[in-house]
mmCIF file of C-alpha atoms in Angstrom:
data_model
loop_
_atom_site.group_PDB
_atom_site.id
_atom_site.type_symbol
_atom_site.label_atom_id
_atom_site.label_comp_id
_atom_site.label_asym_id
_atom_site.label_seq_id
_atom_site.Cartn_x
_atom_site.Cartn_y
_atom_site.Cartn_z
ATOM 1 C CA ALA I 38 118.011 117.590 109.284
ATOM 2 C CA GLN I 39 117.254 116.968 105.593
ATOM 3 C CA SER I 40 116.036 119.192 102.626
ATOM 4 C CA VAL I 41 114.746 118.826 99.249
ATOM 5 C CA THR I 42 115.495 120.927 96.381
ATOM 6 C CA GLN I 43 113.358 120.943 93.056
ATOM 7 C CA LEU I 44 114.888 122.482 90.160
ATOM 8 C CA GLY I 45 112.341 124.297 87.926
ATOM 9 C CA SER I 46 108.797 125.355 89.323
ATOM 10 C CA HIS I 47 107.554 124.562 85.680
ATOM 11 C CA VAL I 48 108.298 122.325 83.231
ATOM 12 C CA SER I 49 106.435 121.967 79.666
ATOM 13 C CA VAL I 50 106.653 119.096 77.318
ATOM 14 C CA SER I 51 105.122 118.138 74.172
ATOM 15 C CA GLU I 52 103.126 115.200 74.373
ATOM 16 C CA GLY I 53 105.539 111.928 73.300
ATOM 17 C CA ALA I 54 108.526 113.729 74.661
ATOM 18 C CA LEU I 55 110.837 112.866 77.680
ATOM 19 C CA VAL I 56 109.665 114.148 81.063
ATOM 20 C CA LEU I 57 112.632 115.091 83.299
ATOM 21 C CA LEU I 58 111.990 116.394 86.749
ATOM 22 C CA ARG I 59 114.868 117.511 88.815
ATOM 23 C CA CYS I 60 115.499 116.747 92.675
ATOM 24 C CA ASN I 61 118.002 116.860 94.727
ATOM 25 C CA TYR I 62 118.216 116.169 98.515
ATOM 26 C CA SER I 63 120.510 116.822 101.299
ATOM 27 C CA SER I 64 120.222 114.704 104.173
ATOM 28 C CA SER I 65 122.167 113.986 107.730
ATOM 29 C CA VAL I 66 121.356 110.008 107.578
ATOM 30 C CA PRO I 67 120.920 107.579 104.552
ATOM 31 C CA PRO I 68 117.518 108.808 102.906
ATOM 32 C CA TYR I 69 114.460 107.601 101.567
ATOM 33 C CA LEU I 70 113.120 109.275 98.978
ATOM 34 C CA PHE I 71 109.445 109.743 97.472
ATOM 35 C CA TRP I 72 107.783 111.249 94.220
ATOM 36 C CA TYR I 73 104.410 112.341 94.691
ATOM 37 C CA VAL I 74 101.558 113.628 92.306
ATOM 38 C CA GLN I 75 98.993 116.021 92.794
ATOM 39 C CA TYR I 76 96.372 116.352 90.086
ATOM 40 C CA PRO I 77 94.197 119.914 90.029
ATOM 41 C CA ASN I 78 92.045 119.524 93.211
ATOM 42 C CA GLN I 79 92.924 116.381 94.345
ATOM 43 C CA GLY I 80 95.303 114.504 97.405
ATOM 44 C CA LEU I 81 98.916 113.597 96.857
ATOM 45 C CA GLN I 82 99.444 109.898 95.348
ATOM 46 C CA LEU I 83 102.669 108.077 95.607
ATOM 47 C CA LEU I 84 104.360 107.322 92.207
ATOM 48 C CA LEU I 85 107.682 105.727 93.339
ATOM 49 C CA LYS I 86 109.937 105.445 96.351
ATOM 50 C CA TYR I 87 113.359 104.564 97.147
ATOM 51 C CA THR I 88 114.513 102.458 100.180
ATOM 52 C CA SER I 89 117.742 101.598 99.642
ATOM 53 C CA ALA I 90 117.450 98.609 97.596
ATOM 54 C CA ALA I 91 117.665 98.944 94.053
ATOM 55 C CA THR I 92 118.820 102.336 92.872
ATOM 56 C CA LEU I 93 116.634 102.414 89.817
ATOM 57 C CA VAL I 94 112.976 102.506 90.597
ATOM 58 C CA LYS I 95 109.988 102.027 88.675
ATOM 59 C CA GLY I 96 106.804 103.738 89.669
ATOM 60 C CA ILE I 97 103.119 103.742 88.281
ATOM 61 C CA ASN I 98 102.033 105.422 85.038
ATOM 62 C CA GLY I 99 105.577 104.810 83.268
ATOM 63 C CA PHE I 100 107.585 106.753 85.809
ATOM 64 C CA GLU I 101 111.064 106.142 86.889
ATOM 65 C CA ALA I 102 113.795 107.698 89.221
ATOM 66 C CA GLU I 103 116.987 106.711 89.380
ATOM 67 C CA PHE I 104 119.022 107.435 92.970
ATOM 68 C CA LYS I 105 122.561 108.920 92.540
ATOM 69 C CA LYS I 106 124.103 109.182 95.961
ATOM 70 C CA SER I 107 127.299 110.958 94.158
ATOM 71 C CA GLU I 108 125.178 113.614 93.228
ATOM 72 C CA THR I 109 122.489 113.609 95.705
ATOM 73 C CA SER I 110 119.860 113.435 93.304
ATOM 74 C CA PHE I 111 116.578 111.443 92.578
ATOM 75 C CA HIS I 112 115.573 112.832 89.317
ATOM 76 C CA LEU I 113 111.947 111.466 88.030
ATOM 77 C CA THR I 114 111.798 110.447 84.334
ATOM 78 C CA LYS I 115 109.238 109.113 81.865
ATOM 79 C CA PRO I 116 110.420 108.287 78.316
ATOM 80 C CA SER I 117 107.169 109.682 76.844
ATOM 81 C CA ALA I 118 104.683 112.405 78.161
ATOM 82 C CA HIS I 119 101.082 111.626 78.145
ATOM 83 C CA MET I 120 98.522 114.507 78.185
ATOM 84 C CA ARG I 121 97.203 113.072 81.567
ATOM 85 C CA ASP I 122 100.634 113.469 82.897
ATOM 86 C CA ALA I 123 99.865 117.161 83.397
ATOM 87 C CA ALA I 124 99.927 117.654 87.055
ATOM 88 C CA GLU I 125 102.266 118.789 89.904
ATOM 89 C CA TYR I 126 104.694 116.860 91.054
ATOM 90 C CA PHE I 127 106.568 116.769 95.034
ATOM 91 C CA CYS I 128 109.795 115.153 95.769
ATOM 92 C CA ALA I 129 110.168 114.253 99.233
ATOM 93 C CA VAL I 130 112.888 113.265 101.731
ATOM 94 C CA ARG I 131 112.615 111.221 105.278
ATOM 95 C CA GLY I 132 115.281 110.242 107.191
ATOM 96 C CA THR I 133 114.164 108.188 110.493
ATOM 97 C CA SER I 134 111.516 106.623 111.764
ATOM 98 C CA TYR I 135 108.991 109.147 113.348
ATOM 99 C CA GLY I 136 110.570 111.596 111.000
ATOM 100 C CA LYS I 137 108.972 113.899 108.972
ATOM 101 C CA LEU I 138 108.507 113.554 105.284
ATOM 102 C CA THR I 139 110.384 117.065 103.682
ATOM 103 C CA PHE I 140 108.552 118.148 100.468
ATOM 104 C CA GLY I 141 110.382 120.407 97.716
ATOM 105 C CA GLN I 142 108.699 122.978 96.270
ATOM 106 C CA GLY I 143 107.052 120.896 93.579
ATOM 107 C CA THR I 144 107.076 121.102 89.735
ATOM 108 C CA ILE I 145 104.341 121.824 88.034
ATOM 109 C CA LEU I 146 104.094 119.784 84.566
ATOM 110 C CA THR I 147 102.625 120.876 81.224
ATOM 111 C CA VAL I 148 102.109 118.627 78.462
ATOM 112 C CA HIS I 149 101.546 120.259 75.172
ATOM 113 C CA PRO I 150 99.577 118.418 72.257
ATOM 114 C CA ASP N 782 87.312 102.128 99.743
ATOM 115 C CA THR N 783 88.866 105.461 100.840
ATOM 116 C CA ALA N 784 91.936 104.763 102.977
ATOM 117 C CA VAL N 785 92.444 108.204 104.441
ATOM 118 C CA SER N 786 89.404 110.364 104.664
ATOM 119 C CA GLN N 787 88.766 113.920 105.654
ATOM 120 C CA THR N 788 85.939 116.100 106.391
ATOM 121 C CA PRO N 789 85.065 118.581 105.147
ATOM 122 C CA LYS N 790 86.571 118.853 101.615
ATOM 123 C CA TYR N 791 85.882 122.332 101.326
ATOM 124 C CA LEU N 792 85.674 124.850 104.205
ATOM 125 C CA VAL N 793 84.460 128.718 103.964
ATOM 126 C CA THR N 794 84.636 130.347 107.661
ATOM 127 C CA GLN N 795 84.795 133.488 108.769
ATOM 128 C CA MET N 796 87.536 135.307 110.741
ATOM 129 C CA GLY N 797 87.314 134.359 114.417
ATOM 130 C CA ASN N 798 85.426 131.345 114.071
ATOM 131 C CA ASP N 799 86.535 127.948 115.448
ATOM 132 C CA LYS N 800 86.397 125.130 112.933
ATOM 133 C CA SER N 801 87.549 121.285 113.203
ATOM 134 C CA ILE N 802 88.743 118.796 110.318
ATOM 135 C CA LYS N 803 88.207 115.386 110.796
ATOM 136 C CA CYS N 804 90.513 112.462 109.464
ATOM 137 C CA GLU N 805 89.875 108.907 109.617
ATOM 138 C CA GLN N 806 92.217 105.769 108.196
ATOM 139 C CA ASN N 807 91.272 102.239 107.685
ATOM 140 C CA LEU N 808 94.467 100.808 106.912
ATOM 141 C CA GLY N 809 95.376 99.641 110.124
ATOM 142 C CA HIS N 810 98.187 102.291 110.349
ATOM 143 C CA ASP N 811 100.014 103.517 113.853
ATOM 144 C CA THR N 812 101.069 106.959 112.389
ATOM 145 C CA MET N 813 98.970 110.194 111.420
ATOM 146 C CA TYR N 814 100.040 113.407 110.453
ATOM 147 C CA TRP N 815 98.748 116.783 109.238
ATOM 148 C CA TYR N 816 100.262 118.643 106.421
ATOM 149 C CA LYS N 817 99.729 122.294 105.256
ATOM 150 C CA GLN N 818 99.619 123.510 101.955
ATOM 151 C CA ASP N 819 99.900 127.057 101.324
ATOM 152 C CA SER N 820 98.843 129.045 98.441
ATOM 153 C CA LYS N 821 102.240 128.566 96.821
ATOM 154 C CA LYS N 822 101.822 124.927 97.176
ATOM 155 C CA PHE N 823 104.423 124.514 99.344
ATOM 156 C CA LEU N 824 103.933 121.492 102.005
ATOM 157 C CA LYS N 825 104.862 121.355 105.403
ATOM 158 C CA ILE N 826 104.269 118.786 108.584
ATOM 159 C CA MET N 827 102.282 120.208 111.005
ATOM 160 C CA PHE N 828 101.616 117.341 113.798
ATOM 161 C CA SER N 829 102.157 113.832 113.866
ATOM 162 C CA TYR N 830 100.941 111.551 116.222
ATOM 163 C CA ASN N 831 101.998 107.598 117.175
ATOM 164 C CA ASN N 832 99.548 105.254 118.515
ATOM 165 C CA LYS N 833 97.567 108.469 119.698
ATOM 166 C CA GLU N 834 100.809 110.163 121.341
ATOM 167 C CA LEU N 835 102.426 113.629 119.996
ATOM 168 C CA ILE N 836 105.471 112.803 118.002
ATOM 169 C CA ILE N 837 105.669 115.934 115.922
ATOM 170 C CA ASN N 838 104.931 119.560 117.021
ATOM 171 C CA GLU N 839 106.272 121.814 114.325
ATOM 172 C CA THR N 840 106.160 125.604 115.053
ATOM 173 C CA VAL N 841 102.539 125.544 114.946
ATOM 174 C CA PRO N 842 100.318 128.528 116.567
ATOM 175 C CA ASN N 843 98.597 127.425 119.797
ATOM 176 C CA ARG N 844 95.378 127.894 118.124
ATOM 177 C CA PHE N 845 95.980 124.707 116.105
ATOM 178 C CA SER N 846 94.888 121.745 118.518
ATOM 179 C CA PRO N 847 94.953 118.173 117.474
ATOM 180 C CA LYS N 848 93.066 115.352 119.008
ATOM 181 C CA SER N 849 93.782 111.773 118.635
ATOM 182 C CA PRO N 850 90.739 109.914 119.980
ATOM 183 C CA ASP N 851 92.231 106.224 118.821
ATOM 184 C CA LYS N 852 94.994 105.010 116.302
ATOM 185 C CA ALA N 853 92.254 105.408 113.180
ATOM 186 C CA HIS N 854 91.316 109.201 113.961
ATOM 187 C CA LEU N 855 93.146 112.443 113.905
ATOM 188 C CA ASN N 856 91.305 115.520 114.514
ATOM 189 C CA LEU N 857 92.656 119.106 113.768
ATOM 190 C CA HIS N 858 90.611 122.342 115.463
ATOM 191 C CA ILE N 859 91.667 125.700 114.817
ATOM 192 C CA ASN N 860 90.353 128.400 116.908
ATOM 193 C CA SER N 861 90.543 131.889 116.123
ATOM 194 C CA LEU N 862 90.828 131.666 112.171
ATOM 195 C CA GLU N 863 92.931 134.235 110.623
ATOM 196 C CA LEU N 864 93.245 135.182 107.357
ATOM 197 C CA GLY N 865 96.554 133.299 107.046
ATOM 198 C CA ASP N 866 95.122 130.067 108.088
ATOM 199 C CA SER N 867 93.533 129.665 104.615
ATOM 200 C CA ALA N 868 95.263 126.577 103.035
ATOM 201 C CA VAL N 869 94.942 122.837 102.077
ATOM 202 C CA TYR N 870 94.963 120.839 104.967
ATOM 203 C CA PHE N 871 96.203 117.209 104.335
ATOM 204 C CA CYS N 872 95.777 114.352 106.702
ATOM 205 C CA ALA N 873 97.944 111.358 106.225
ATOM 206 C CA SER N 874 98.972 108.067 107.772
ATOM 207 C CA SER N 875 101.451 104.949 107.631
ATOM 208 C CA PHE N 876 103.350 102.331 109.504
ATOM 209 C CA ASP N 877 105.976 104.210 111.428
ATOM 210 C CA ASN N 878 108.451 100.985 111.845
ATOM 211 C CA ASN N 879 110.614 101.826 108.942
ATOM 212 C CA SER N 880 111.004 105.230 107.379
ATOM 213 C CA GLY N 881 110.970 103.838 104.085
ATOM 214 C CA ASN N 882 107.195 102.954 104.539
ATOM 215 C CA THR N 883 104.685 104.962 102.194
ATOM 216 C CA ILE N 884 102.629 107.813 103.852
ATOM 217 C CA TYR N 885 99.547 107.991 102.765
ATOM 218 C CA PHE N 886 97.674 111.348 102.194
ATOM 219 C CA GLY N 887 94.028 112.222 102.221
ATOM 220 C CA GLU N 888 92.341 114.487 99.305
ATOM 221 C CA GLY N 889 92.372 117.629 101.362
ATOM 222 C CA SER N 890 90.405 119.821 103.019
ATOM 223 C CA TRP N 891 90.468 123.679 101.333
ATOM 224 C CA LEU N 892 89.945 126.000 103.819
ATOM 225 C CA THR N 893 89.188 129.510 103.019
ATOM 226 C CA VAL N 894 88.887 132.165 106.126
ATOM 227 C CA VAL N 895 87.334 135.461 104.947
#
């Protein structure tokens, strides 16, 4: 079984500031971890994923995430926020083939001018 | 070209009606899914099909019946719609030979039951 907890349902940053969205997971098997972004009234788009290769994963739009097994975390960061980053972000975990992708509750990112 | 397409995007219907949402993927994937996103934006899997075979069937009322005529299509039929069925339904697909494979999502179908 697996689960994901996203700390903070809302995160607000100023344009140009660091973005940090937190994700902790629980999994009984080695996890595969994903971050998806959802813009208003749109579908889910993959930002990046961890698949047991490099622990620091770079994704699209300047985002990256680091897998830390000791902390069971996969936090998403971006050095400098842009207005277009305003969206909802979902962390997800998957354990096995044919297994479901289990999502966290999402974090809404607001970027202020 | 749209990878995972679902229709309709918006659907408003009355309680008690029966409705279907269609989904098609042109990625050649062998596995397709239906996810439900509730009013609090929580996403939860409903069904998963691999090569037309039902793999995952979460605790979903049997008013919801998925149908996969072929690997590229997974439709969702809902009978006797209730107010609580109002949600966004996402179709998705992937190759399923590795848990690290990306699951691609459609644009969603916004269902409102009145």
